[in-house]
Short mmCIF file of N, CA and C in Angstrom, two decimals:
data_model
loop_
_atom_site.label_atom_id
_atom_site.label_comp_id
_atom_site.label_asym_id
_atom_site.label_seq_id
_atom_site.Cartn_x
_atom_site.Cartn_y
_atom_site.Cartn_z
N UNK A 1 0.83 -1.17 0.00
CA UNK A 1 0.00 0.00 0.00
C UNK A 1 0.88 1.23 0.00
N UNK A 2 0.85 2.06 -1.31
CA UNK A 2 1.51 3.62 -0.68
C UNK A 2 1.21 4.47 -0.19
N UNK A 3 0.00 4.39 0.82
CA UNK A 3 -0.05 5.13 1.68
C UNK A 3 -1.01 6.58 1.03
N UNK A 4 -1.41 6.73 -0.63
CA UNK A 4 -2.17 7.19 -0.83
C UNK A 4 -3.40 7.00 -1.14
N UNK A 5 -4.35 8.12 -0.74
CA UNK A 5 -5.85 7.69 -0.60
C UNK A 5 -6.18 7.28 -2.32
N UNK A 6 -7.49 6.10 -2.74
CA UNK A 6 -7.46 5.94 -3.68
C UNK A 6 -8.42 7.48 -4.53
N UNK A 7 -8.66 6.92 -5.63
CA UNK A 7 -9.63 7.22 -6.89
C UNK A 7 -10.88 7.37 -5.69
N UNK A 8 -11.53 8.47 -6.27
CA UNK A 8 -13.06 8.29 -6.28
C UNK A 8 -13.60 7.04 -6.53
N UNK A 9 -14.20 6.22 -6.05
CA UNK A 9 -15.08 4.71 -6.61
C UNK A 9 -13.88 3.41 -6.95
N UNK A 10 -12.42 4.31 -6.54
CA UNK A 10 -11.56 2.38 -6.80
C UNK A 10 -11.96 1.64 -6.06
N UNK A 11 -12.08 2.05 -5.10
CA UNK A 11 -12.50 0.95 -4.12
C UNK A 11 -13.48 0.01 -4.64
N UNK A 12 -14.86 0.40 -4.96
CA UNK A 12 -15.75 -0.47 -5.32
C UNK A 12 -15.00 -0.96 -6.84
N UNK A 13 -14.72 -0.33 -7.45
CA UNK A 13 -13.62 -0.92 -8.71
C UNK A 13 -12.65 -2.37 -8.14
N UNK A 14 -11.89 -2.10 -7.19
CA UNK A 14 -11.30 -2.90 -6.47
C UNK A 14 -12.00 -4.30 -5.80
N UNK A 15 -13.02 -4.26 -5.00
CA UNK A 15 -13.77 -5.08 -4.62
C UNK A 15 -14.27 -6.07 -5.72
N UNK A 16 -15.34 -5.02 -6.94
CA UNK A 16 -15.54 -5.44 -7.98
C UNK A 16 -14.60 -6.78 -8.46
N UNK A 17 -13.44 -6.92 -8.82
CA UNK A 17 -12.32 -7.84 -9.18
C UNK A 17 -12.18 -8.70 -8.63
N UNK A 18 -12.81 -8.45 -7.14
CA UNK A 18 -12.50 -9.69 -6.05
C UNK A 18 -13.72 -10.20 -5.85
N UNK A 19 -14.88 -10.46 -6.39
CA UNK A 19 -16.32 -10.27 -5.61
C UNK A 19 -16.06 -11.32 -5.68
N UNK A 20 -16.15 -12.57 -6.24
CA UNK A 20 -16.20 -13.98 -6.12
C UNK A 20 -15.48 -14.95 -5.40
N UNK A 21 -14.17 -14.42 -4.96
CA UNK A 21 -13.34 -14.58 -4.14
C UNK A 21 -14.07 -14.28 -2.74
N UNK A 22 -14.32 -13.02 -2.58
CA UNK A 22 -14.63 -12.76 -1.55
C UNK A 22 -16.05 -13.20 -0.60
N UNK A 23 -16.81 -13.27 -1.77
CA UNK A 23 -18.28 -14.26 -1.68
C UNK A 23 -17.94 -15.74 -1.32
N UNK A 24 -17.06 -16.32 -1.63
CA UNK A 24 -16.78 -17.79 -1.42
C UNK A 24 -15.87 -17.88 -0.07
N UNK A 25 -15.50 -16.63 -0.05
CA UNK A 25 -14.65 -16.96 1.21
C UNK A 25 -15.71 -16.88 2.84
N UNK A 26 -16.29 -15.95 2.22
CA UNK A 26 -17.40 -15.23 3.36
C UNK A 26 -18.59 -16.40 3.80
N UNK A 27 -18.87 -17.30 2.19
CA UNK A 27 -19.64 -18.44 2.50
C UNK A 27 -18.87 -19.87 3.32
N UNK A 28 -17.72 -19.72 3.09
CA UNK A 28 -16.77 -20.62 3.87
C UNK A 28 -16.33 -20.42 5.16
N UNK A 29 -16.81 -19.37 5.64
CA UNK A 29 -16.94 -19.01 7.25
C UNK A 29 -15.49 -17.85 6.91
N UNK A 30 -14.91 -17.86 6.62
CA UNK A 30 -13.32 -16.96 6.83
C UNK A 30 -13.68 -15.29 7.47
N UNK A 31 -13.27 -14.75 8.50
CA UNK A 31 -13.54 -13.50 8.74
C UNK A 31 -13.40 -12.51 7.50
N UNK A 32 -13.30 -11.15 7.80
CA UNK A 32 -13.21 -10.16 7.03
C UNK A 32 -11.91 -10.02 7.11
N UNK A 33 -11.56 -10.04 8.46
CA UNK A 33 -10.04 -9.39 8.43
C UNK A 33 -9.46 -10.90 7.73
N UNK A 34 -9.38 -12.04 7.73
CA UNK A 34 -8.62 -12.78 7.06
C UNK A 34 -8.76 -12.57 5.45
N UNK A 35 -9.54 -12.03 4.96
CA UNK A 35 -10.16 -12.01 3.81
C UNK A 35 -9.23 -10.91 3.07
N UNK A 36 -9.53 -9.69 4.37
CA UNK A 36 -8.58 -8.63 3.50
C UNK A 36 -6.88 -8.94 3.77
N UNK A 37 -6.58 -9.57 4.71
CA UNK A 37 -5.20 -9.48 4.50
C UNK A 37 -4.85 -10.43 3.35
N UNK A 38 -5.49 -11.74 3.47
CA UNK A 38 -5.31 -12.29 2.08
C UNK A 38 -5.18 -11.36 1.16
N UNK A 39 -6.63 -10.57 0.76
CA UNK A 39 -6.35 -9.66 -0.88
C UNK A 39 -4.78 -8.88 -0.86
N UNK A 40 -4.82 -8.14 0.25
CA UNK A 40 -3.63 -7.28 0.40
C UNK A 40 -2.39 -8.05 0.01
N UNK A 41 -2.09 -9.08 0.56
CA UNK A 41 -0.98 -10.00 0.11
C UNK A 41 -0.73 -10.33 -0.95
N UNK A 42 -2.04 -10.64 -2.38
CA UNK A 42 -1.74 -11.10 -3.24
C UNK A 42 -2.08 -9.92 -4.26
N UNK A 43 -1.42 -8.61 -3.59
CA UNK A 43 -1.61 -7.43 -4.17
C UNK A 43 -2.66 -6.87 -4.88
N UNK A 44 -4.64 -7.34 -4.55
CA UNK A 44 -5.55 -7.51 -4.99
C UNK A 44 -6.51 -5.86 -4.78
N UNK A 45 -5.82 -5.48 -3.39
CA UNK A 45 -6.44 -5.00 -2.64
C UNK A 45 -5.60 -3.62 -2.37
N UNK A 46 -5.70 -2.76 -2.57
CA UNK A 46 -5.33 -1.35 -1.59
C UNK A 46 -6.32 -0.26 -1.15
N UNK A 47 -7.44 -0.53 -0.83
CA UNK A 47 -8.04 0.14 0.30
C UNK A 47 -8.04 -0.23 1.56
N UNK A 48 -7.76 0.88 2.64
CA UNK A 48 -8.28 0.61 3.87
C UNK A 48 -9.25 -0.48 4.30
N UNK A 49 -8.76 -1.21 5.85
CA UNK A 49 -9.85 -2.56 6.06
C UNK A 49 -11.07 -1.76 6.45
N UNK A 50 -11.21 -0.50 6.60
CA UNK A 50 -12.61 0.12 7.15
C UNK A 50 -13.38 -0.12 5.76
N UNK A 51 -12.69 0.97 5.14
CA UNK A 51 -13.40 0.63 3.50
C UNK A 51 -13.92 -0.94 2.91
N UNK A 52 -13.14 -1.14 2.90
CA UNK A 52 -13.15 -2.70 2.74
C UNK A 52 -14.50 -3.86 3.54
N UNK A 53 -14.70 -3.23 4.96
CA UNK A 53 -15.93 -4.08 5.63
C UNK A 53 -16.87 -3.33 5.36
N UNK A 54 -16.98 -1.76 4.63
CA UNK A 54 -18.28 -1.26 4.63
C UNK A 54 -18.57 -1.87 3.07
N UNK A 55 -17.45 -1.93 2.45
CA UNK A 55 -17.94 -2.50 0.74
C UNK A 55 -18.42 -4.24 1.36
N UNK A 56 -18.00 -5.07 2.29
CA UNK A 56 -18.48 -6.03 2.50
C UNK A 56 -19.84 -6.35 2.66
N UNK A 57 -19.80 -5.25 4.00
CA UNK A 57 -21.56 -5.38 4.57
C UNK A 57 -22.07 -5.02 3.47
N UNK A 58 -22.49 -4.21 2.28
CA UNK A 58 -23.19 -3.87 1.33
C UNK A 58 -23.50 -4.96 0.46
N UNK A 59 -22.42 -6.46 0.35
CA UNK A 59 -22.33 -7.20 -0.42
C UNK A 59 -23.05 -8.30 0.68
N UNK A 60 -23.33 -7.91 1.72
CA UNK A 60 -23.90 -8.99 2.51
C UNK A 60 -25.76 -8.62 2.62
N UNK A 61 -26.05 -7.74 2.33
CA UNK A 61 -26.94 -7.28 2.57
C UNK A 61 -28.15 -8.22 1.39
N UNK A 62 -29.34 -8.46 1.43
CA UNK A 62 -30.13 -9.43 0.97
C UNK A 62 -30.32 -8.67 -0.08
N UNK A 63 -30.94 -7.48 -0.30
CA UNK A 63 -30.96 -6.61 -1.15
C UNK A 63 -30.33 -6.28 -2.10
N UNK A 64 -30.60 -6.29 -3.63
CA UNK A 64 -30.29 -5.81 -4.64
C UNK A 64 -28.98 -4.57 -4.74
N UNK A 65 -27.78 -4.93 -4.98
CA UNK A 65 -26.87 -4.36 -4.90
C UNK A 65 -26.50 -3.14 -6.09
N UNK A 66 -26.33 -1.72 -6.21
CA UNK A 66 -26.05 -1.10 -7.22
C UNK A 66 -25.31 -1.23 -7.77
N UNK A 67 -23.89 -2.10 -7.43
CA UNK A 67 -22.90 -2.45 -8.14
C UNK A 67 -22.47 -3.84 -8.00
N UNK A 68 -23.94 -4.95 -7.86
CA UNK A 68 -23.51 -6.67 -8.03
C UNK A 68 -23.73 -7.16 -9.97
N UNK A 69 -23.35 -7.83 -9.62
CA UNK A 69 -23.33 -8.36 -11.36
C UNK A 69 -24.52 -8.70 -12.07
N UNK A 70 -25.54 -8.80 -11.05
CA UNK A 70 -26.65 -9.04 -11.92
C UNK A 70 -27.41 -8.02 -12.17
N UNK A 71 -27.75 -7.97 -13.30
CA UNK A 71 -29.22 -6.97 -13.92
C UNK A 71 -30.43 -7.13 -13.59
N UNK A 72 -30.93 -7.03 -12.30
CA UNK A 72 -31.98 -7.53 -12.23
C UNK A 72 -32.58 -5.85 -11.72
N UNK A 73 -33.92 -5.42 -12.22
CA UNK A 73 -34.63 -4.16 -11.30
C UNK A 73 -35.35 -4.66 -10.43
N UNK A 74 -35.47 -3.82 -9.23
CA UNK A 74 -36.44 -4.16 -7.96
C UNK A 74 -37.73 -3.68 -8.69
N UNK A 75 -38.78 -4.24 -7.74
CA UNK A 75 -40.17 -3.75 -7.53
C UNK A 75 -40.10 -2.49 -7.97
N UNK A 76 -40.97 -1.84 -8.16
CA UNK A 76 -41.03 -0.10 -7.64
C UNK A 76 -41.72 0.21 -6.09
N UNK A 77 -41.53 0.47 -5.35
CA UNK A 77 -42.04 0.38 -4.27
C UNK A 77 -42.77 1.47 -3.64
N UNK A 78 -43.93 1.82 -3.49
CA UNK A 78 -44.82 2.73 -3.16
C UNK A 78 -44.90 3.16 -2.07
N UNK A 79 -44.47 4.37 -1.08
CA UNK A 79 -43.89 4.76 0.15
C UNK A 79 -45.66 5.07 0.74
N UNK A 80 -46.09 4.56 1.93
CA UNK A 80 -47.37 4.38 2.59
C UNK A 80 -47.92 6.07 2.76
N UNK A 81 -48.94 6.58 2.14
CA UNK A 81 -49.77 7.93 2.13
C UNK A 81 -49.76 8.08 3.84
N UNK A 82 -49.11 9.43 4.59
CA UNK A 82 -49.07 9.73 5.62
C UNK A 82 -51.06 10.27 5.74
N UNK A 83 -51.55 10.05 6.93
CA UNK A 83 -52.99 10.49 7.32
C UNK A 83 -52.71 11.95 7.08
N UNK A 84 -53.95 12.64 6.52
CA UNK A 84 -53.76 13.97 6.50
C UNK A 84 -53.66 14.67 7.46
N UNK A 85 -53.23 15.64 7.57
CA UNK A 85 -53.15 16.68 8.35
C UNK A 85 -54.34 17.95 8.42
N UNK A 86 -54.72 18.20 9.75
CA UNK A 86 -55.54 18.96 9.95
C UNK A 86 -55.01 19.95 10.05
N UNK A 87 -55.33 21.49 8.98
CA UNK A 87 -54.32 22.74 9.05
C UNK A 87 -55.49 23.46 9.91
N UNK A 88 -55.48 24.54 10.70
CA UNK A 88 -55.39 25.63 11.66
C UNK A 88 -55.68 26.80 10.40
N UNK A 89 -56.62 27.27 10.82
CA UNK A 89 -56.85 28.39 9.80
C UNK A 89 -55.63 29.26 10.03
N UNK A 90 -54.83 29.46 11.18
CA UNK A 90 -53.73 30.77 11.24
C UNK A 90 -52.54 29.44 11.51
N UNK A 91 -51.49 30.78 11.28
CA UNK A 91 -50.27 29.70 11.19
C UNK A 91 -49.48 30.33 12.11
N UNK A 92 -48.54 29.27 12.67
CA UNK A 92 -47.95 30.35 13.73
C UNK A 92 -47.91 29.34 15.12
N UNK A 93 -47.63 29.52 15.85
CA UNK A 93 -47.12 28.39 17.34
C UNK A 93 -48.34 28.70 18.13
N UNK A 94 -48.96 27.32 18.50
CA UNK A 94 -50.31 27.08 19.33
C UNK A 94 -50.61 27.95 20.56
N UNK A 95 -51.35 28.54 20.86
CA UNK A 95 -51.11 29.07 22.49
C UNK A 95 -52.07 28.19 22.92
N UNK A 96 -51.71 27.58 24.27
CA UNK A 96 -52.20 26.29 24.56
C UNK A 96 -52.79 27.23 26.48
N UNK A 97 -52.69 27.86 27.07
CA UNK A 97 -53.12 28.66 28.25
C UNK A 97 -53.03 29.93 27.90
N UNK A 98 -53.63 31.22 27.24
CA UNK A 98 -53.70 31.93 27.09
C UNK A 98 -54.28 33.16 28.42
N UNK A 99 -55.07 32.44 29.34
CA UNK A 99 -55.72 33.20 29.90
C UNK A 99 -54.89 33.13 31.38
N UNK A 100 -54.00 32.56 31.67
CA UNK A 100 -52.53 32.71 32.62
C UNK A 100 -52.34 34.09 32.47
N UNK A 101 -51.98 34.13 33.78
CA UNK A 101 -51.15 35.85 34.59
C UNK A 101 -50.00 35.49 33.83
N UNK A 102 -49.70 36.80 33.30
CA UNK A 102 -48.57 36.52 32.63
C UNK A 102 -47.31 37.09 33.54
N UNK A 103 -46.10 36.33 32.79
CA UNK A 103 -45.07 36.07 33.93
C UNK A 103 -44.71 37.14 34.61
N UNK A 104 -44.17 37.05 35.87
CA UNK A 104 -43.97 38.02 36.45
C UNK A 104 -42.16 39.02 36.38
N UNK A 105 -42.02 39.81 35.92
CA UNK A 105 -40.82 40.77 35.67
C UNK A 105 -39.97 40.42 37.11
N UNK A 106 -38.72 39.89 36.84
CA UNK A 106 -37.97 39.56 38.05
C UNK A 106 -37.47 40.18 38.48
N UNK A 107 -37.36 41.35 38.16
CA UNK A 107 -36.82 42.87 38.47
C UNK A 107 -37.77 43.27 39.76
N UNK A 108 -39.19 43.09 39.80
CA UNK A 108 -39.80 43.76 40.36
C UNK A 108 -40.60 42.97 41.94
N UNK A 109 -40.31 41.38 41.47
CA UNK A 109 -40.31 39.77 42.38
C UNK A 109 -39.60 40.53 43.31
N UNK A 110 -40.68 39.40 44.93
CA UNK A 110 -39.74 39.67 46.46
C UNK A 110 -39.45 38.46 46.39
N UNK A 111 -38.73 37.95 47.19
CA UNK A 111 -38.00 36.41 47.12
C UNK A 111 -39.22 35.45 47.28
N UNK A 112 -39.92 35.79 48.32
CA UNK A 112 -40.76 34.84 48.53
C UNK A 112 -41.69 34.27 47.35
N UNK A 113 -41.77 35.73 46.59
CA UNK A 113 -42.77 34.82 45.39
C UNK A 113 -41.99 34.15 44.65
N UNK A 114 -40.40 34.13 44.60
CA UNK A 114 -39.53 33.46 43.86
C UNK A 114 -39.54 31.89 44.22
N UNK A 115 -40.01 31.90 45.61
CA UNK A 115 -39.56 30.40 46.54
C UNK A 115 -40.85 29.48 46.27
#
């Protein structure tokens, strides 16, 4: 590794090259960290192991991947209509006790009404 940060998107470029490797290893029980030092060794690999387990978990995930090999489109999926909302003829922050003494100026308070 020289120690410089990659390309925009090598990483997933990088992974990309290894996916089958890394899928077979992951189904064969092998950790992550054994996984990446392997790549690193056989000079496969130069991103960071952080990088590297977040491109994993993405490849572990059940869900349709933006960058797995197959062409397949999801569903379209229809996000659930929130209940309407009841608008307030005026707009503006609720006054919820209006008819309260209004507060008292602490300038002008004896202690006791403070206590």
């Amino acid at each position: 590794m020289s120690g410089k940060p990659l390309r925009h998107n090598m990483a997933k470029v990088e992974i990309l090259g290894c996916l089958e490797k890394v899928e077979s290893m992951l189904s064969q029980g092998f950790s992550k960290r054994i996984i990446y030092e392997r790549l690193l060794e056989e000079k496969r690999l130069s991103m960071a192991y952080v990088t590297f387990c977040k491109l994993t978990a993405r490849i572990a995930k059940p869900s349709p991947l933006p960058f797995s090999q197959e062409n397949t489109t999801p569903a379209p999926v229809q996000a659930p209509q929130p209940p309407p909302v009841q608008q307030s003829p005026r707009s503006g922050p609720r006054i919820v006790n209006s008819t309260k003494e209004p507060f008292p100026d602490p300038r002008k308070m004896s202690v006791e009404d403070g206590i």
